[in-house]
CSV table of C-alpha atoms in Angstrom, one decimal:
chain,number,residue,atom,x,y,z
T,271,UNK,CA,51.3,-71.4,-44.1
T,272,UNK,CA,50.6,-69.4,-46.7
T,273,UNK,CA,49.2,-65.7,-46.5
T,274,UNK,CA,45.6,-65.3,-47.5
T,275,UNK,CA,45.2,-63.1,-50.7
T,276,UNK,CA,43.9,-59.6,-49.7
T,277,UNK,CA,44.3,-60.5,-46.0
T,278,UNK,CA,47.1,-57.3,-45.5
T,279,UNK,CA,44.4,-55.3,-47.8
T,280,UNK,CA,41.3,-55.7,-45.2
T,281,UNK,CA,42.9,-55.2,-42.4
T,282,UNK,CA,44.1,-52.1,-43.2
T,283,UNK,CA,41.0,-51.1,-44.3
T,284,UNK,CA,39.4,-51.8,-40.9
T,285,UNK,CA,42.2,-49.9,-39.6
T,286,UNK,CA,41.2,-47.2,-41.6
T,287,UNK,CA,37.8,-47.5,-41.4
T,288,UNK,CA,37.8,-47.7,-37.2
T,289,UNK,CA,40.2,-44.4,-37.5
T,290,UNK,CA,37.3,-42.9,-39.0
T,291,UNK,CA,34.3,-43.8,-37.3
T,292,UNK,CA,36.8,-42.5,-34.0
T,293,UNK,CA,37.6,-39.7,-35.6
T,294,UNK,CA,33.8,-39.0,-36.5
T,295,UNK,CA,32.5,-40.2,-33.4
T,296,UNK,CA,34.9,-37.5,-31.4
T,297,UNK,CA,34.3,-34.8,-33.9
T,298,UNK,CA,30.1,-35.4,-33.0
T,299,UNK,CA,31.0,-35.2,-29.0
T,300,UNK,CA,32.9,-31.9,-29.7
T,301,UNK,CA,29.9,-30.4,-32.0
T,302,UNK,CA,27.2,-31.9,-29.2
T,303,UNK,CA,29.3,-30.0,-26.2
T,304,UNK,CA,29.8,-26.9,-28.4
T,305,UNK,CA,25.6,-27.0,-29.0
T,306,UNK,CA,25.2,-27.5,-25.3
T,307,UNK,CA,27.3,-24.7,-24.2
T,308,UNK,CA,25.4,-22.4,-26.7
T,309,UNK,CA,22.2,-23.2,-25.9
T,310,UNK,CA,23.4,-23.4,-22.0
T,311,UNK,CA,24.5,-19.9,-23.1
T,312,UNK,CA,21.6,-18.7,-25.0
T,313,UNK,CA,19.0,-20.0,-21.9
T,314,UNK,CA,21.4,-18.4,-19.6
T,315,UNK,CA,21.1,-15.2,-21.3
T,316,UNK,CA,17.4,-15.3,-21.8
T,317,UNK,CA,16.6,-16.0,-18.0
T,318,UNK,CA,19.0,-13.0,-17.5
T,319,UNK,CA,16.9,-10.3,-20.0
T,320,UNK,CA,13.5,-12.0,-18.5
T,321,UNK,CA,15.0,-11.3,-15.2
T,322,UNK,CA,16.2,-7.9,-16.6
T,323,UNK,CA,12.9,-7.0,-17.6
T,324,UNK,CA,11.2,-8.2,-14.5
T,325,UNK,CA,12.7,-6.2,-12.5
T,326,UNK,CA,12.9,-3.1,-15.0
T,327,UNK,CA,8.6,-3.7,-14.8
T,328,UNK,CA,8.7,-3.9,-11.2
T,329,UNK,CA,10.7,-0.8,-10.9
T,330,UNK,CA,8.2,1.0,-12.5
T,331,UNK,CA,5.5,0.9,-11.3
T,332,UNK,CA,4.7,3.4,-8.8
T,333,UNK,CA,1.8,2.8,-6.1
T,334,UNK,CA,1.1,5.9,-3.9
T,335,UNK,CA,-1.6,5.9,-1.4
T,336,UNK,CA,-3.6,9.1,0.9
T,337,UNK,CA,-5.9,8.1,3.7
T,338,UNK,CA,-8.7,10.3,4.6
T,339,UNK,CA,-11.5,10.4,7.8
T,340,UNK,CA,-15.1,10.3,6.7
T,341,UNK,CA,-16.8,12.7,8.2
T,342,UNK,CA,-18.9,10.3,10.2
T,343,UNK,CA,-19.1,8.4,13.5
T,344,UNK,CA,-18.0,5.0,12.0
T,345,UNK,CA,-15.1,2.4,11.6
T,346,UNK,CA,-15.1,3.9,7.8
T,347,UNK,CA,-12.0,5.7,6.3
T,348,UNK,CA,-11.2,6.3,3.2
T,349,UNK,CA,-8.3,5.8,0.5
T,350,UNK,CA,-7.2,7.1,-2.4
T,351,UNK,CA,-4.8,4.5,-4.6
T,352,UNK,CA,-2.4,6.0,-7.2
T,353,UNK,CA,-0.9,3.7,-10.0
T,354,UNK,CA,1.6,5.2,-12.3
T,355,UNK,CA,3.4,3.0,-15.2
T,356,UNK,CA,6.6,4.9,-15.6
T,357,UNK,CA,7.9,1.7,-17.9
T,358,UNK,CA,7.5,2.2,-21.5
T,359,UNK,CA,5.6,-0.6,-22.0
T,360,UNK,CA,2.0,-1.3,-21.5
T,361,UNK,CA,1.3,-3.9,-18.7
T,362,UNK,CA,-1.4,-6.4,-18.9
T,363,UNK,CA,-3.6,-8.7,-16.8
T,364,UNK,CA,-3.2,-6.6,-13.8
T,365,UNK,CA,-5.2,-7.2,-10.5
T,366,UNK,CA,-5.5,-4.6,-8.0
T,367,UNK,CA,-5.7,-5.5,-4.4
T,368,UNK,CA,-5.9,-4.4,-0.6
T,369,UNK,CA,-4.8,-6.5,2.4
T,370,UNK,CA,-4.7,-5.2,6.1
T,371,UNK,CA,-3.2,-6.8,9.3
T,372,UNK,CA,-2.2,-5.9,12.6
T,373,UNK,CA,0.9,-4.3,13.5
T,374,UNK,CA,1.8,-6.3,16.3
T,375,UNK,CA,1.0,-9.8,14.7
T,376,UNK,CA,0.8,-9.4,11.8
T,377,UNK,CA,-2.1,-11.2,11.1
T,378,UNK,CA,-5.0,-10.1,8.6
T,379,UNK,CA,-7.9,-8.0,9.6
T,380,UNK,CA,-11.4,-8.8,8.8
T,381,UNK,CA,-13.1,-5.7,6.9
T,382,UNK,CA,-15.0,-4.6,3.9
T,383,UNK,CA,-14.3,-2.6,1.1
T,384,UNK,CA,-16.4,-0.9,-1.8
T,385,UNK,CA,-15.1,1.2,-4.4
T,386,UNK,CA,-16.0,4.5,-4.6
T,387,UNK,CA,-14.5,5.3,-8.3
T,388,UNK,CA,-12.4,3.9,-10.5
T,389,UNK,CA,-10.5,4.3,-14.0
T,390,UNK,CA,-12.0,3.8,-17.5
T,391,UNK,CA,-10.8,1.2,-19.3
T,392,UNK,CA,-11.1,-0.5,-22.6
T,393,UNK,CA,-12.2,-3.9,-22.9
T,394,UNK,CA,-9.6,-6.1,-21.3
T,395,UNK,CA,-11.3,-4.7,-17.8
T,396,UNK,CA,-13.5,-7.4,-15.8
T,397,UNK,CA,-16.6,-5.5,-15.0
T,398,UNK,CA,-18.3,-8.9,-13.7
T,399,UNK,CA,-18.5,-9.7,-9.9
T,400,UNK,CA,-17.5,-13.3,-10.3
T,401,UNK,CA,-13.9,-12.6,-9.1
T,402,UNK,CA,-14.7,-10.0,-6.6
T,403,UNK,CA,-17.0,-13.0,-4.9
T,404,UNK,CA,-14.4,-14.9,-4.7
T,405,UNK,CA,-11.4,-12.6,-3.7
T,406,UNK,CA,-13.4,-9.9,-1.3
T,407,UNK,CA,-10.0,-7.7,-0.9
T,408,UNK,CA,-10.2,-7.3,-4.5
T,409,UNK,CA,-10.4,-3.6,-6.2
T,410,UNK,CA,-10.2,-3.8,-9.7
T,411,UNK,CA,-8.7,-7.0,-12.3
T,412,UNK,CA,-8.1,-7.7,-15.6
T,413,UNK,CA,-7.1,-4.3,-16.5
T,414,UNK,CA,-3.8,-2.5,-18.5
T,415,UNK,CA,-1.7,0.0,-17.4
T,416,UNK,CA,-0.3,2.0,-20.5
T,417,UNK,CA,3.2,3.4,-20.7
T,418,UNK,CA,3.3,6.9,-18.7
T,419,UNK,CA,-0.1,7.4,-17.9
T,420,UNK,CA,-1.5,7.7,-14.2
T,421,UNK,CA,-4.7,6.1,-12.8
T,422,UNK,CA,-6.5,6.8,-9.7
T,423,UNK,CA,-9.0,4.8,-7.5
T,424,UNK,CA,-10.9,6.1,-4.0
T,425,UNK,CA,-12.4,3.2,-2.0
T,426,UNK,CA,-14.3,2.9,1.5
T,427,UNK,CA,-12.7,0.5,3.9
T,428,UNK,CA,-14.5,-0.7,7.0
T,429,UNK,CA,-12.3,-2.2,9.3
T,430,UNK,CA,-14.0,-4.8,11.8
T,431,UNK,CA,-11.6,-4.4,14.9
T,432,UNK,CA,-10.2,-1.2,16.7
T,433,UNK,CA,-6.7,-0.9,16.8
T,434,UNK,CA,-3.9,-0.1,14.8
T,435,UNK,CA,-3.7,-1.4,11.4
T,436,UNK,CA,-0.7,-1.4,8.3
T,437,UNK,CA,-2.6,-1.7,5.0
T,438,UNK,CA,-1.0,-3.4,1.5
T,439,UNK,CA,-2.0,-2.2,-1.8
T,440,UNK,CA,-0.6,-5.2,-4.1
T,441,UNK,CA,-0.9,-4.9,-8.2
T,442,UNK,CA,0.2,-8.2,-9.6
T,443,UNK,CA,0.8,-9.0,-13.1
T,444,UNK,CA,2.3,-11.8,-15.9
T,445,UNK,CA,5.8,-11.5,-16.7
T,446,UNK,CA,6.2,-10.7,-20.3
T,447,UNK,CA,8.7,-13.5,-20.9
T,448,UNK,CA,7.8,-16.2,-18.2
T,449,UNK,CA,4.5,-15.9,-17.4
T,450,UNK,CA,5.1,-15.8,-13.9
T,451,UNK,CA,3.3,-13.5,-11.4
T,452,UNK,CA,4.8,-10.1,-10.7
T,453,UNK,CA,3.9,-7.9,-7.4
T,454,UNK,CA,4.5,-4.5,-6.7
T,455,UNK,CA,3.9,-3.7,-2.8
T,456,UNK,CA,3.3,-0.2,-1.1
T,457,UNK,CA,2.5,-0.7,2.6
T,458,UNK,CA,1.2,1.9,4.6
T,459,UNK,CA,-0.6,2.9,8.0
T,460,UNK,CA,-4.3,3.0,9.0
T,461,UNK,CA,-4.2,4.6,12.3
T,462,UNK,CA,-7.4,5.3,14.6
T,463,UNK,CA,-7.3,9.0,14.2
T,464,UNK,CA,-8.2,8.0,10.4
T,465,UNK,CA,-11.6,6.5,11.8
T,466,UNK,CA,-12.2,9.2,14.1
T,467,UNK,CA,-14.9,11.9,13.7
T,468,UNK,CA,-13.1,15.4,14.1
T,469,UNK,CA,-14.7,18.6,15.4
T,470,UNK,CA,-13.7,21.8,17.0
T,471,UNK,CA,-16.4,23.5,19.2
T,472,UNK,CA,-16.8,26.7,20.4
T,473,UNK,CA,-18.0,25.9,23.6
T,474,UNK,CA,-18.7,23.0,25.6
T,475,UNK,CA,-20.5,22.3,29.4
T,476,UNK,CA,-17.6,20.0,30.5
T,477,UNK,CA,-17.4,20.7,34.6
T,478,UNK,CA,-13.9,20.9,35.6
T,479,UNK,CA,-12.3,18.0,37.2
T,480,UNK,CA,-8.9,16.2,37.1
T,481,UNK,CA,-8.1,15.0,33.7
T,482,UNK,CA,-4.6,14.2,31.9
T,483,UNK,CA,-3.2,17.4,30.1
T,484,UNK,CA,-1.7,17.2,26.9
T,485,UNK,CA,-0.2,19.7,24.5
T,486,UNK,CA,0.4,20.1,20.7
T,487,UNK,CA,0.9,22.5,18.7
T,488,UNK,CA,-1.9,25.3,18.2
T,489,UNK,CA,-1.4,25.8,13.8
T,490,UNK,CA,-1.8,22.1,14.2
T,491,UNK,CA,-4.9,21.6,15.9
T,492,UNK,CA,-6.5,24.9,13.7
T,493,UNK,CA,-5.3,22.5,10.7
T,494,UNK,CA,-6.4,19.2,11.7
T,495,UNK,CA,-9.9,19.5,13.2
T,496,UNK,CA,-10.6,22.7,10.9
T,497,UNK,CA,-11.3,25.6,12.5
T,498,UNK,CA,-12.6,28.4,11.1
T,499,UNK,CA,-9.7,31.1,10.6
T,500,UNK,CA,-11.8,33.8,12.6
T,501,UNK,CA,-12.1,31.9,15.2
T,502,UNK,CA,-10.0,31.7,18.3
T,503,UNK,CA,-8.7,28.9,20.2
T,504,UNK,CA,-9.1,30.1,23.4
T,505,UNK,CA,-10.0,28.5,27.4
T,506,UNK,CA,-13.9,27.7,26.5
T,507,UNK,CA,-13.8,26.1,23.2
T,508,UNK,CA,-12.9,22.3,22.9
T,509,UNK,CA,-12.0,19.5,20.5
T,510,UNK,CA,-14.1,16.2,20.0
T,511,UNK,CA,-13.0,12.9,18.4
T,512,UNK,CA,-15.6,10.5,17.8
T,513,UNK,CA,-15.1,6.7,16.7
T,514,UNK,CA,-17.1,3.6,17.4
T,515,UNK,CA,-19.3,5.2,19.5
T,516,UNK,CA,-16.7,6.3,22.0
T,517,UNK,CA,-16.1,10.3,22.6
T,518,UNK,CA,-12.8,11.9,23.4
T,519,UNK,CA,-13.3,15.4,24.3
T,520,UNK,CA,-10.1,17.5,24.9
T,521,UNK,CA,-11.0,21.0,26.3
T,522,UNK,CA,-8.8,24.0,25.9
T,523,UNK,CA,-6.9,24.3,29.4
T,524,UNK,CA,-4.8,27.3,28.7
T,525,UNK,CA,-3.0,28.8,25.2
T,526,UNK,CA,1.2,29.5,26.1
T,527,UNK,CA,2.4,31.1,23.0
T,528,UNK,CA,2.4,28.1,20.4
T,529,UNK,CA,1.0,25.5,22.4
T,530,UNK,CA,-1.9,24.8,23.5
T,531,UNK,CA,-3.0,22.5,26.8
T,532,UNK,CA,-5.9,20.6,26.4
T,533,UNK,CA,-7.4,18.0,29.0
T,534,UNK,CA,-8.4,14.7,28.2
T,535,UNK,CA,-11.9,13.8,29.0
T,536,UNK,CA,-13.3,10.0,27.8
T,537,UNK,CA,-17.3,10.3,27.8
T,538,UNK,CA,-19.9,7.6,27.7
T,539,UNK,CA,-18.5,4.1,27.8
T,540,UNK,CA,-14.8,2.8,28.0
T,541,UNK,CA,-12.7,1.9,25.4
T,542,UNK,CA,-12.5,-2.0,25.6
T,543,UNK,CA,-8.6,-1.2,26.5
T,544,UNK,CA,-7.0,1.6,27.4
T,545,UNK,CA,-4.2,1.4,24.7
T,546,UNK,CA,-6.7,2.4,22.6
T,547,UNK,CA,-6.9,5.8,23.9
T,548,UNK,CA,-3.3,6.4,24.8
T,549,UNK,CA,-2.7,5.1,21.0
T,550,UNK,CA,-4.6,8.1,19.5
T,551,UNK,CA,-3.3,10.7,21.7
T,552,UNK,CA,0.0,9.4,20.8
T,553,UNK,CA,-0.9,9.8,16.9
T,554,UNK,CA,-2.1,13.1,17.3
T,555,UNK,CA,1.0,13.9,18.9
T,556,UNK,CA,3.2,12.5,16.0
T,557,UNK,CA,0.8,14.0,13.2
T,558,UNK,CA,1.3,17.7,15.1
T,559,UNK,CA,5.5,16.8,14.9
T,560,UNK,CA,5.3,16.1,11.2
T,561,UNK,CA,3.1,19.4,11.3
T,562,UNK,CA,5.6,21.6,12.8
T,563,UNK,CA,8.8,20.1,10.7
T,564,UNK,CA,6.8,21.1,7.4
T,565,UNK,CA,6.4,24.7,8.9
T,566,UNK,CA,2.8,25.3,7.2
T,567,UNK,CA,0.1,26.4,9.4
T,568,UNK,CA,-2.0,26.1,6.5
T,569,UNK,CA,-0.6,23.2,4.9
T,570,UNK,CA,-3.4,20.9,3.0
T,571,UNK,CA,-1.3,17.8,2.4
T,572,UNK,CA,-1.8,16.7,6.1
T,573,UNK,CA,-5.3,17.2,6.0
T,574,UNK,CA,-5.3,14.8,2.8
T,575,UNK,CA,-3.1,12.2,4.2
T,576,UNK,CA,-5.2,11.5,8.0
């Protein structure tokens, strides 16, 4: 048979015209896997400077707390709570919080908190109550912390049960670039001798009898329970702790250079568990130690952080 006209002609145009589409069709994958990998890049490197600057926020931010005894016969102590923003940028939507467990569990402690003072800030501060109803271990929300600048709160925390505690200052804010929460932690330690009532007295009608001795350092115990600088600590006088309606009175025993004995005398009822008391003699002994490695008789600092 005869060849069609133009039959060689179309052919090779389909030829040509398949080629093409091929051709374009592989030069599209290549451009879609090049776009991928940039943008795979260009998320990739985002998350990296959102991570960067999380962590570069979180650095920052400096939470420093100081525990102080209220000069009462209460479950009361108080707290001072230091922010500093060391960042250079200002951080917004903060909330300010306090949580408190026990040591050994771990679980949280019921208690009750009121602010003493607080920071001024501009507008972006809640001042309603709403949030505070709803979050009770709230201090302060909605505020800004500005690029080098320091700001201070005191509060008044009653805890409900008598043991040892670990408290948790937490300031949580947005991430710039996500959104997502941030939280800077400081954990510390609410020992009983903060809720105790300290006194020195310069006499006292305690008959002798057999009691436990004890010893710490005599700079320490002028320090801690504030006795007058005239005054001597001498067989006679005595120290009294008070908390929850419970009495610890340690009586001078004898004075041996440094040290002074003192006996331990529980009056009125029982603490519900004897831990209780062998837990506060055992603070007082590590808050004399820490007393004698600073070498200051006349330090201040321990007096603001117990």
């Amino acid at each position: 048979g005869e060849a069609k006209p133009g039959g060689g002609c179309l052919a090779g145009n389909r030829q040509v015209m398949e080629g093409t589409m091929d051709a374009i069709g592989n030069t599209l994958e290549a451009t879609y896997k090049q776009m991928k990998a940039t943008v795979t890049r260009s998320v990739d490197m985002a998350a990296s400077m959102n991570a960067m600057m999380e962590q570069y926020l979180v650095g920052s931010i400096d939470v420093q707390t100081h525990v102080q005894g209220i000069e009462k016969d209460s479950d009361a102590v108080r707290i001072k709570i230091s922010v500093l923003n060391r960042s250079q940028l200002v951080v917004q939507k903060c909330d300010l919080q306090l949580n408190i467990s026990s040591v050994e569990r771990r679980k949280s402690v019921p208690f009750e908190l009121e602010v003493d003072s607080r920071p001024n800030f501009e507008k972006d501060s809640e001042k309603k109550g709403d949030r505070k109803e709803k979050n009770p271990n709230l201090v302060q929300s909605a505020f800004s912390l500005k690029p080098g600048k320091k700001y201070e709160w005191t509060i008044t925390v009653e805890i409900k049960r008598m043991h040892q505690c670990n408290g948790c200052v937490e300031i949580k804010f947005p991430s710039i670039g996500t959104g997502a929460m941030l939280t800077v932690s400081h954990v510390f330690g609410l020992y009983l001798i903060h809720r105790c009532k300290r006194m020195w007295m310069k006499s006292h009608g305690i008959k002798n009898c057999m009691a436990v001795a004890v010893s710490f350092d005599g700079g320490f115990l002028r320090s801690f329970f504030r006795v007058p600088h005239n005054e001597g600590i001498v067989p006679g006088s005595a120290f009294k702790l008070s908390v929850a309606g419970h009495t610890i009175m340690l009586p001078v025993n004898k004075v041996v250079g440094a040290e002074v004995e003192l006996l331990v005398h529980v009056l009125g009822a029982c603490f519900p568990k004897e831990e209780i008391l062998e837990d506060i003699l055992l603070e007082l002994d590590m808050y004399s130690r820490f007393f004698i490695e600073r070498n200051n008789p006349f330090s201040k600092r321990l007096d603001e952080t117990c």
